[in-house]
Short mmCIF file of C-alpha atoms and ligand atoms in Angstrom, two decimals:
data_model
loop_
_atom_site.label_atom_id
_atom_site.label_comp_id
_atom_site.label_asym_id
_atom_site.label_seq_id
_atom_site.Cartn_x
_atom_site.Cartn_y
_atom_site.Cartn_z
CA MET Y 1363 0.00 0.00 0.00
CA LEU Y 1364 1.14 3.56 -0.69
CA PRO Y 1365 2.25 5.67 2.33
CA ALA Y 1366 -0.60 7.12 4.40
CA SER Y 1367 0.48 10.70 3.64
CA LEU Y 1368 0.06 10.10 -0.10
CA LEU Y 1369 -3.36 8.52 0.38
CA GLN Y 1370 -4.39 11.41 2.66
CA ALA Y 1371 -3.37 13.88 -0.05
CA ALA Y 1372 -5.46 12.06 -2.67
CA ALA Y 1373 -8.51 11.99 -0.40
CA ASP Y 1374 -8.10 15.71 0.39
CA THR Y 1375 -7.82 16.56 -3.32
CA TYR Y 1376 -10.50 14.34 -4.83
CA GLY Y 1377 -12.82 13.60 -1.91
CA THR Y 1378 -14.09 10.22 -0.73
CA PRO Y 1379 -15.09 7.53 -1.40
CA LEU Y 1380 -12.11 7.30 -3.74
CA TYR Y 1381 -10.48 4.43 -5.57
CA THR Y 1382 -6.71 4.85 -5.73
CA TYR Y 1383 -4.26 2.83 -7.81
CA ASP Y 1384 -0.51 2.46 -7.62
CA LEU Y 1385 0.97 2.01 -11.09
CA ALA Y 1386 4.12 0.40 -9.70
CA GLU Y 1387 2.03 -2.41 -8.14
CA LEU Y 1388 0.28 -3.01 -11.45
CA ASP Y 1389 3.61 -3.24 -13.27
CA ALA Y 1390 4.98 -5.53 -10.55
CA ALA Y 1391 2.03 -7.91 -11.00
CA LEU Y 1392 2.46 -7.92 -14.77
CA GLY Y 1393 6.16 -8.59 -14.24
CA ARG Y 1394 5.36 -11.63 -12.06
CA VAL Y 1395 2.95 -12.97 -14.68
CA ARG Y 1396 5.50 -12.55 -17.47
CA ALA Y 1397 8.27 -14.09 -15.37
CA ALA Y 1398 6.12 -17.16 -14.65
CA PHE Y 1399 4.44 -17.61 -18.02
CA GLY Y 1400 7.28 -16.56 -20.32
CA ASP Y 1401 6.09 -15.93 -23.85
CA ALA Y 1402 2.44 -16.89 -23.23
CA ARG Y 1403 0.01 -14.33 -24.61
CA VAL Y 1404 -1.67 -12.36 -21.83
CA TYR Y 1405 -5.29 -11.26 -22.26
CA TYR Y 1406 -6.32 -9.06 -19.36
CA ALA Y 1407 -9.88 -9.88 -18.23
CA MET Y 1408 -11.02 -6.27 -18.16
CA LYS Y 1409 -14.12 -7.09 -16.13
CA ALA Y 1410 -11.77 -6.83 -13.14
CA ASN Y 1411 -11.20 -3.14 -13.84
CA PRO Y 1412 -11.96 -1.53 -17.18
CA ASN Y 1413 -10.64 1.97 -16.46
CA LEU Y 1414 -9.32 3.37 -19.76
CA THR Y 1415 -6.07 4.63 -18.24
CA LEU Y 1416 -5.24 1.16 -16.90
CA LEU Y 1417 -6.23 -0.41 -20.25
CA ARG Y 1418 -4.01 2.02 -22.18
CA HIS Y 1419 -1.13 1.25 -19.86
CA LEU Y 1420 -1.52 -2.50 -20.37
CA HIS Y 1421 -2.08 -2.16 -24.13
CA ALA Y 1422 1.19 -0.21 -24.39
CA ARG Y 1423 2.91 -3.19 -22.74
CA GLY Y 1424 1.57 -5.62 -25.32
CA VAL Y 1425 -1.24 -7.06 -23.19
CA GLY Y 1426 -4.44 -8.06 -25.01
CA PHE Y 1427 -7.99 -7.99 -23.63
CA ASP Y 1428 -10.55 -10.60 -22.66
CA CYS Y 1429 -13.96 -8.98 -23.23
CA VAL Y 1430 -17.40 -10.23 -22.25
CA SER Y 1431 -19.78 -7.54 -23.46
CA LEU Y 1432 -20.20 -5.05 -26.30
CA GLY Y 1433 -19.18 -2.35 -23.86
CA GLU Y 1434 -15.92 -4.13 -23.05
CA VAL Y 1435 -15.19 -4.77 -26.73
CA SER Y 1436 -15.83 -1.07 -27.34
CA ARG Y 1437 -13.35 -0.15 -24.59
CA ALA Y 1438 -10.73 -2.43 -26.17
CA GLU Y 1439 -11.31 -0.80 -29.56
CA HIS Y 1440 -11.24 2.67 -28.00
CA VAL Y 1441 -7.75 2.14 -26.56
CA GLY Y 1442 -6.48 0.82 -29.89
CA ALA Y 1443 -6.67 -2.98 -29.51
CA ARG Y 1444 -7.48 -4.97 -32.65
CA GLY Y 1445 -7.37 -8.48 -34.05
CA GLU Y 1446 -5.16 -10.82 -32.10
CA HIS Y 1447 -5.28 -8.54 -29.07
CA ILE Y 1448 -8.96 -9.25 -28.36
CA VAL Y 1449 -10.78 -12.40 -27.24
CA ILE Y 1450 -14.53 -12.43 -26.68
CA ASN Y 1451 -15.90 -14.70 -23.97
CA GLY Y 1452 -19.39 -15.29 -22.68
CA PRO Y 1453 -22.09 -17.96 -22.56
CA ALA Y 1454 -24.71 -15.93 -24.44
CA LYS Y 1455 -23.12 -13.42 -26.79
CA SER Y 1456 -25.28 -10.78 -28.43
CA ALA Y 1457 -25.55 -10.05 -32.15
CA GLY Y 1458 -23.72 -6.79 -31.49
CA GLU Y 1459 -20.80 -8.65 -29.91
CA TYR Y 1460 -20.45 -10.98 -32.93
CA GLU Y 1461 -20.61 -7.99 -35.26
CA ALA Y 1462 -17.99 -5.99 -33.35
CA GLY Y 1463 -15.75 -9.03 -32.97
CA ALA Y 1464 -15.94 -9.75 -36.71
CA ARG Y 1465 -15.14 -6.13 -37.58
CA LEU Y 1466 -12.12 -6.12 -35.25
CA GLY Y 1467 -10.90 -9.62 -36.14
CA ALA Y 1468 -11.21 -10.85 -32.55
CA THR Y 1469 -11.05 -14.47 -31.42
CA PHE Y 1470 -14.31 -15.94 -30.13
CA ILE Y 1471 -14.46 -18.38 -27.23
CA VAL Y 1472 -17.26 -20.77 -28.19
CA ASP Y 1473 -19.28 -21.76 -25.13
CA ARG Y 1474 -21.81 -24.23 -26.62
CA GLU Y 1475 -22.19 -26.25 -29.79
CA GLU Y 1476 -25.10 -24.16 -31.10
CA GLU Y 1477 -22.83 -21.12 -31.17
CA VAL Y 1478 -20.88 -22.46 -34.16
CA ALA Y 1479 -23.76 -21.48 -36.45
CA LEU Y 1480 -23.90 -17.95 -35.00
CA LEU Y 1481 -20.24 -17.04 -35.59
CA PRO Y 1482 -19.33 -14.62 -38.36
CA ALA Y 1483 -17.88 -16.29 -41.48
CA GLY Y 1484 -14.33 -17.57 -41.11
CA ALA Y 1485 -14.13 -16.70 -37.42
CA ARG Y 1486 -11.10 -17.57 -35.30
CA ALA Y 1487 -12.40 -19.58 -32.38
CA LEU Y 1488 -11.49 -21.59 -29.30
CA VAL Y 1489 -13.80 -24.07 -27.62
CA ARG Y 1490 -14.36 -23.55 -23.89
CA VAL Y 1491 -14.30 -26.81 -22.00
CA ASN Y 1492 -15.87 -27.35 -18.59
CA PRO Y 1493 -13.78 -30.02 -16.86
CA ALA Y 1494 -16.55 -30.82 -14.34
CA LEU Y 1495 -14.52 -30.56 -11.13
CA ASP Y 1496 -15.18 -29.36 -7.61
CA ILE Y 1497 -13.45 -25.98 -7.47
CA SER Y 1498 -12.03 -24.54 -4.24
CA THR Y 1499 -13.72 -21.14 -4.25
CA HIS Y 1500 -17.03 -19.46 -3.45
CA ASP Y 1501 -19.92 -21.13 -5.30
CA HIS Y 1502 -20.59 -17.97 -7.30
CA LEU Y 1503 -17.00 -17.98 -8.53
CA ALA Y 1504 -16.71 -21.61 -9.70
CA THR Y 1505 -17.06 -22.00 -13.48
CA GLY Y 1506 -15.44 -25.39 -14.04
CA SER Y 1507 -18.01 -27.44 -12.14
CA THR Y 1508 -21.00 -29.37 -13.46
CA ALA Y 1509 -23.36 -26.90 -11.77
CA SER Y 1510 -21.85 -24.05 -13.77
CA LYS Y 1511 -23.43 -22.78 -17.00
CA PHE Y 1512 -20.06 -22.38 -18.74
CA GLY Y 1513 -18.38 -24.37 -21.48
CA VAL Y 1514 -19.03 -27.63 -23.30
CA THR Y 1515 -18.44 -31.04 -21.74
CA LEU Y 1516 -15.19 -32.94 -22.25
CA GLU Y 1517 -17.10 -35.36 -24.40
CA GLN Y 1518 -18.56 -32.63 -26.63
CA ALA Y 1519 -15.31 -30.69 -27.11
CA PRO Y 1520 -13.74 -32.68 -30.02
CA ARG Y 1521 -17.06 -32.62 -31.86
CA VAL Y 1522 -17.37 -28.84 -31.50
CA LEU Y 1523 -13.83 -28.37 -32.82
CA GLN Y 1524 -14.77 -30.48 -35.84
CA ALA Y 1525 -18.03 -28.54 -36.30
CA LEU Y 1526 -16.01 -25.32 -36.39
CA ARG Y 1527 -13.77 -26.71 -39.13
CA ASP Y 1528 -16.73 -28.06 -41.10
CA ALA Y 1529 -18.35 -24.62 -40.99
CA GLY Y 1530 -15.23 -22.98 -42.42
CA HIS Y 1531 -14.07 -21.33 -39.20
CA VAL Y 1532 -10.52 -21.35 -37.86
CA ALA Y 1533 -10.57 -23.83 -34.97
CA LEU Y 1534 -7.61 -22.57 -32.96
CA GLY Y 1535 -7.96 -24.90 -30.01
CA LEU Y 1536 -9.30 -25.22 -26.48
CA HIS Y 1537 -10.04 -22.84 -23.62
CA VAL Y 1538 -10.52 -23.60 -19.94
CA HIS Y 1539 -11.33 -21.18 -17.12
CA ILE Y 1540 -12.41 -22.95 -13.96
CA GLY Y 1541 -13.28 -20.02 -11.71
CA SER Y 1542 -11.97 -17.05 -9.80
CA ALA Y 1543 -10.04 -16.51 -6.55
CA ILE Y 1544 -9.13 -20.21 -6.59
CA ARG Y 1545 -7.50 -21.28 -3.34
CA ASP Y 1546 -5.94 -24.61 -4.28
CA ALA Y 1547 -3.52 -24.79 -7.23
CA GLN Y 1548 -4.36 -28.51 -7.54
CA ASP Y 1549 -7.62 -27.42 -9.18
CA PHE Y 1550 -5.65 -26.13 -12.16
CA THR Y 1551 -3.57 -29.30 -12.33
CA ALA Y 1552 -6.71 -31.42 -12.31
CA ALA Y 1553 -8.41 -29.31 -14.97
CA TYR Y 1554 -5.41 -29.40 -17.31
CA ALA Y 1555 -5.07 -33.16 -16.84
CA ARG Y 1556 -8.68 -33.62 -18.01
CA LEU Y 1557 -7.95 -31.50 -21.08
CA GLU Y 1558 -4.75 -33.39 -21.87
CA ALA Y 1559 -6.78 -36.60 -21.99
CA LEU Y 1560 -8.60 -35.14 -25.02
CA ARG Y 1561 -5.43 -35.08 -27.12
CA PRO Y 1562 -6.11 -38.41 -28.94
CA HIS Y 1563 -9.53 -37.07 -29.95
CA THR Y 1564 -8.50 -33.57 -31.05
CA GLY Y 1565 -5.07 -33.99 -32.63
CA PRO Y 1566 -2.55 -31.15 -32.33
CA LEU Y 1567 -3.94 -27.64 -31.75
CA ALA Y 1568 -2.63 -24.14 -32.38
CA VAL Y 1569 -3.71 -22.61 -29.05
CA LEU Y 1570 -4.48 -23.60 -25.47
CA ASP Y 1571 -6.05 -20.77 -23.47
CA ALA Y 1572 -5.60 -21.64 -19.79
CA GLY Y 1573 -7.87 -18.85 -18.48
CA GLY Y 1574 -7.31 -16.86 -15.29
CA GLY Y 1575 -8.65 -17.33 -11.78
CA TRP Y 1576 -5.39 -17.14 -9.82
CA GLY Y 1577 -5.86 -16.07 -6.22
CA LEU Y 1578 -3.65 -13.28 -4.90
CA GLY Y 1579 -1.25 -15.56 -3.04
CA ALA Y 1580 -1.16 -18.12 -5.85
CA ASP Y 1581 1.97 -20.06 -6.75
CA LEU Y 1582 2.20 -18.60 -10.24
CA PRO Y 1583 5.32 -20.49 -11.33
CA GLY Y 1584 3.61 -23.75 -10.31
CA ILE Y 1585 0.39 -22.97 -12.18
CA ALA Y 1586 2.41 -21.80 -15.18
CA ARG Y 1587 4.42 -25.04 -15.30
CA GLU Y 1588 1.22 -27.08 -15.39
CA ALA Y 1589 -0.39 -24.86 -18.04
CA ARG Y 1590 2.73 -25.02 -20.21
CA LYS Y 1591 2.82 -28.79 -19.91
CA ALA Y 1592 -0.79 -29.01 -21.09
CA ALA Y 1593 -0.10 -26.68 -24.02
CA ASP Y 1594 2.90 -28.82 -24.98
CA VAL Y 1595 0.73 -31.94 -25.06
CA PHE Y 1596 -1.23 -30.30 -27.88
CA GLY Y 1597 1.84 -28.66 -29.47
CA ALA Y 1598 -0.06 -25.42 -28.79
CA GLU Y 1599 0.82 -21.82 -28.02
CA LEU Y 1600 -0.23 -20.87 -24.47
CA TRP Y 1601 -2.65 -18.01 -23.74
CA VAL Y 1602 -3.82 -16.81 -20.31
CA GLU Y 1603 -6.59 -14.46 -19.09
CA PRO Y 1604 -5.80 -13.03 -15.66
CA GLY Y 1605 -8.04 -10.34 -14.20
CA ARG Y 1606 -7.78 -10.11 -10.42
CA TYR Y 1607 -4.10 -11.04 -10.22
CA LEU Y 1608 -3.03 -8.10 -12.39
CA VAL Y 1609 -4.95 -5.30 -10.70
CA ALA Y 1610 -6.21 -6.26 -7.22
CA LEU Y 1611 -3.15 -5.27 -5.18
CA SER Y 1612 -2.69 -1.97 -7.01
CA GLY Y 1613 -6.06 -0.69 -5.79
CA THR Y 1614 -7.13 0.78 -2.44
CA LEU Y 1615 -10.54 2.19 -1.63
CA LEU Y 1616 -10.39 5.27 0.61
CA THR Y 1617 -13.38 6.02 2.78
CA ARG Y 1618 -13.97 8.55 5.57
CA VAL Y 1619 -15.55 7.92 8.92
CA ILE Y 1620 -18.92 9.64 9.14
CA GLY Y 1621 -19.49 8.72 12.76
CA THR Y 1622 -19.81 5.89 15.25
CA LYS Y 1623 -22.56 4.26 17.25
CA ARG Y 1624 -22.63 1.72 20.06
CA THR Y 1625 -25.69 -0.48 20.20
CA GLY Y 1626 -24.34 -3.67 21.72
CA ARG Y 1627 -22.05 -3.84 18.73
CA ASN Y 1628 -19.70 -1.03 17.78
CA PHE Y 1629 -20.40 0.41 14.37
CA CYS Y 1630 -17.97 2.63 12.54
CA LEU Y 1631 -20.04 4.27 9.81
CA VAL Y 1632 -18.11 5.24 6.69
CA ASP Y 1633 -18.94 6.89 3.37
CA ALA Y 1634 -18.32 3.78 1.22
CA GLY Y 1635 -20.31 0.57 1.29
CA MET Y 1636 -21.98 -2.01 -0.90
CA THR Y 1637 -22.50 0.46 -3.76
CA GLU Y 1638 -18.73 1.09 -3.94
CA LEU Y 1639 -17.42 -2.39 -2.98
CA ILE Y 1640 -19.95 -5.20 -3.09
CA ARG Y 1641 -17.49 -8.09 -2.67
CA PRO Y 1642 -17.84 -8.51 1.13
CA MET Y 1643 -21.64 -8.67 0.79
CA MET Y 1644 -21.72 -10.79 -2.36
CA TYR Y 1645 -18.94 -13.31 -1.74
CA GLY Y 1646 -18.12 -12.87 1.94
CA ALA Y 1647 -14.79 -11.44 0.72
CA GLU Y 1648 -12.41 -10.15 3.39
CA HIS Y 1649 -10.58 -7.01 2.34
CA PRO Y 1650 -7.84 -5.72 4.65
CA VAL Y 1651 -8.91 -2.57 6.51
CA THR Y 1652 -6.25 -0.08 7.64
CA ALA Y 1653 -6.83 2.97 9.83
CA LEU Y 1654 -4.83 5.90 8.47
CA TRP Y 1655 -4.64 7.70 11.82
CA ASP Y 1656 -2.49 7.44 14.87
CA ARG Y 1657 -4.40 7.29 18.14
CA PRO Y 1658 -4.30 4.92 21.13
CA ALA Y 1659 -6.74 2.02 20.83
CA GLY Y 1660 -9.48 1.24 23.34
CA GLU Y 1661 -8.64 -1.99 25.20
CA GLY Y 1662 -9.59 -4.88 22.87
CA GLU Y 1663 -12.30 -2.81 21.23
CA THR Y 1664 -13.40 -3.88 17.74
CA TRP Y 1665 -15.66 -2.28 15.18
CA ASP Y 1666 -17.95 -3.30 12.33
CA VAL Y 1667 -17.17 -1.01 9.42
CA ALA Y 1668 -20.57 -0.23 7.91
CA GLY Y 1669 -21.56 1.68 4.78
CA PRO Y 1670 -24.24 4.32 4.38
CA ALA Y 1671 -26.77 2.26 2.35
CA CYS Y 1672 -30.21 1.45 3.71
CA GLU Y 1673 -29.49 -2.29 3.66
CA SER Y 1674 -28.54 -4.41 6.65
CA GLY Y 1675 -25.99 -6.32 4.63
CA ASP Y 1676 -24.06 -3.15 3.87
CA ILE Y 1677 -21.02 -4.05 6.00
CA LEU Y 1678 -17.49 -3.73 4.59
CA ALA Y 1679 -15.77 -5.65 7.40
CA ARG Y 1680 -16.63 -7.02 10.85
CA ASN Y 1681 -14.63 -6.92 14.08
CA GLN Y 1682 -11.87 -4.53 13.06
CA PRO Y 1683 -9.50 -3.32 15.80
CA LEU Y 1684 -9.79 0.39 14.99
CA ALA Y 1685 -8.33 2.87 17.49
CA ASP Y 1686 -11.12 5.19 18.66
CA PRO Y 1687 -12.40 6.19 15.19
CA GLN Y 1688 -13.55 9.79 14.83
CA ARG Y 1689 -15.57 11.65 12.21
CA GLY Y 1690 -13.30 12.60 9.29
CA ASP Y 1691 -10.76 9.83 9.86
CA LEU Y 1692 -9.61 8.00 6.76
CA ILE Y 1693 -9.80 4.23 6.28
CA ALA Y 1694 -8.02 2.31 3.51
CA VAL Y 1695 -9.66 -0.85 2.19
CA GLY Y 1696 -7.02 -2.91 0.43
CA GLU Y 1697 -6.86 -5.44 -2.42
CA ALA Y 1698 -9.63 -3.41 -4.03
CA GLY Y 1699 -8.23 -2.89 -7.52
CA ALA Y 1700 -10.12 -5.85 -8.98
CA TYR Y 1701 -13.91 -6.10 -9.05
CA GLY Y 1702 -14.16 -2.99 -6.85
CA ALA Y 1703 -14.82 0.01 -9.07
CA SER Y 1704 -15.98 -2.28 -11.89
CA MET Y 1705 -18.80 -3.70 -9.73
CA SER Y 1706 -19.74 -0.41 -8.10
CA SER Y 1707 -23.32 0.57 -8.76
CA PRO Y 1708 -25.53 3.62 -8.88
CA TYR Y 1709 -28.08 1.96 -6.57
CA LEU Y 1710 -29.74 4.55 -4.33
CA THR Y 1711 -28.70 7.11 -6.98
CA ARG Y 1712 -25.29 7.13 -5.39
CA SER Y 1713 -22.62 8.51 -7.67
CA ARG Y 1714 -19.86 6.05 -8.47
CA PRO Y 1715 -16.59 7.16 -6.87
CA ALA Y 1716 -13.73 9.03 -8.45
CA GLU Y 1717 -10.57 7.08 -9.30
CA ALA Y 1718 -7.01 8.38 -8.99
CA LEU Y 1719 -3.70 6.90 -10.10
CA TRP Y 1720 -0.30 7.41 -8.45
CA ASP Y 1721 2.23 7.17 -11.29
CA GLY Y 1722 5.26 7.41 -9.03
CA GLN Y 1723 5.44 11.21 -9.33
CA ALA Y 1724 1.95 12.60 -8.97
CA TRP Y 1725 -1.73 11.81 -8.62
CA GLN Y 1726 -3.81 11.79 -11.78
CA LEU Y 1727 -7.60 11.78 -11.76
CA ILE Y 1728 -8.47 8.86 -14.08
CA ARG Y 1729 -12.23 8.92 -13.53
CA ARG Y 1730 -14.15 11.87 -12.20
CA ARG Y 1731 -16.81 11.34 -9.58
CA GLU Y 1732 -20.23 10.94 -11.16
CA THR Y 1733 -22.86 13.56 -10.48
CA PRO Y 1734 -26.55 12.90 -9.79
CA GLN Y 1735 -27.22 14.47 -13.22
CA ASP Y 1736 -24.97 11.83 -14.87
CA LEU Y 1737 -27.16 9.18 -13.31
CA TRP Y 1738 -30.48 10.46 -14.60
CA ALA Y 1739 -29.24 11.84 -17.96
CA ALA Y 1740 -30.57 8.82 -19.89
CA GLU Y 1741 -34.03 9.36 -18.43
CA GLU Y 1742 -34.51 12.99 -19.51
N1 LLP I 972 -11.51 -15.49 -18.07
C1 LLP I 972 -12.82 -15.70 -17.99
C2 LLP I 972 -13.51 -16.43 -19.04
C3 LLP I 972 -13.53 -15.23 -16.87
O1 LLP I 972 -14.84 -15.45 -16.77
C4 LLP I 972 -12.85 -14.55 -15.84
C5 LLP I 972 -13.56 -14.07 -14.65
C6 LLP I 972 -11.47 -14.34 -15.99
C7 LLP I 972 -10.83 -14.83 -17.11
C8 LLP I 972 -10.64 -13.62 -14.96
O2 LLP I 972 -10.68 -14.24 -13.71
P1 LLP I 972 -9.72 -13.72 -12.54
O3 LLP I 972 -8.31 -13.92 -13.01
O4 LLP I 972 -10.03 -12.27 -12.35
O5 LLP I 972 -10.07 -14.53 -11.37
N2 LLP I 972 -16.80 -10.63 -9.46
C9 LLP I 972 -16.01 -11.70 -8.90
C10 LLP I 972 -15.10 -12.33 -9.92
C11 LLP I 972 -15.83 -12.86 -11.12
C12 LLP I 972 -14.91 -13.41 -12.17
C13 LLP I 972 -15.63 -13.71 -13.42
N3 LLP I 972 -14.81 -14.22 -14.46
C14 LLP I 972 -15.25 -11.18 -7.69
O6 LLP I 972 -15.42 -10.02 -7.30
O7 LLP I 972 -14.49 -11.93 -7.08
#
């Protein structure tokens, strides 16, 4: 995390709630990915954080984009990505997504057999396989299990590859993405092993896309070794699609204390909540909470950090050992660069927060705070 004085300065300049990003952390994460995966192609899953400044930065470093909506494809196009720098994922792509992907020469990740007939003529495509495993993550984040709506079965995969070829498309190979925030690296090993078993039925392939899903503490070199081994089985080039791993640590959400109340539990009420960071409420995610003030703590006293929304579930973190929080104090919520700002919502007609980037020299405002007028503009 950046020094408290720098974070204080950003909050004073741009107000709170505020998403801040440290460019050096983003570059460090990309460096770790490149060190582990060597010459694999990296497609950043921009759903994690689609801010244009971050996208431009990654694009300039040769990173491609994994897009899952027309809006995301439009962002990729807007920052200059084309052709081999764009893949389009999703279980139910719209006509607009096929059209934009065809125009830009993107690669489509085919998610079901019926999709072959919907692809634009001569499309480059990978077939997403669901390896049907139990995945060590929150239920909402598991995509490689039988209960998940994603991908074709192992049995269907060779047939879908053949259907692509028969329809005159370019069947590049296979894709597997088993989920997000995966705790146990063995899940990747197991998934790749199931894919490798398809080799006699598929023949050699040009590409194996091993997806993303790496948790923040993941053993990247270990996962990379397994992915590379699987790609080698097919004689394929390796592609990966990290989202969280690239951006999570670079981001910190700054929020100010509005006040406190003691009602049997201690509540520290702050100006950010579920509308700014929904992950604690939606996945039970635990984001590190740091008090950016220096005051003696009450003996063993802990606080529930609660947002301003009129919803009981609007709690950012429970049982935090904050030292006598006071109105105006600043709290930093860490590991918030991924799926923080991108999942923030205008519920309650709350303006989505501003975003600021520390580039090593200065703060830059990379997204202005929305106004209430922004939120109702489409209704006028
Ligand atoms: N590739 C595909 C096809 C995906 O669906 C995803 C994420 C990724 C790559 C990137 O996964 P990552 O490396 O970021 O784990 N909102 C949730 C995360 C949902 C992830 C959805 N798909 C959260 O806040 O944890």
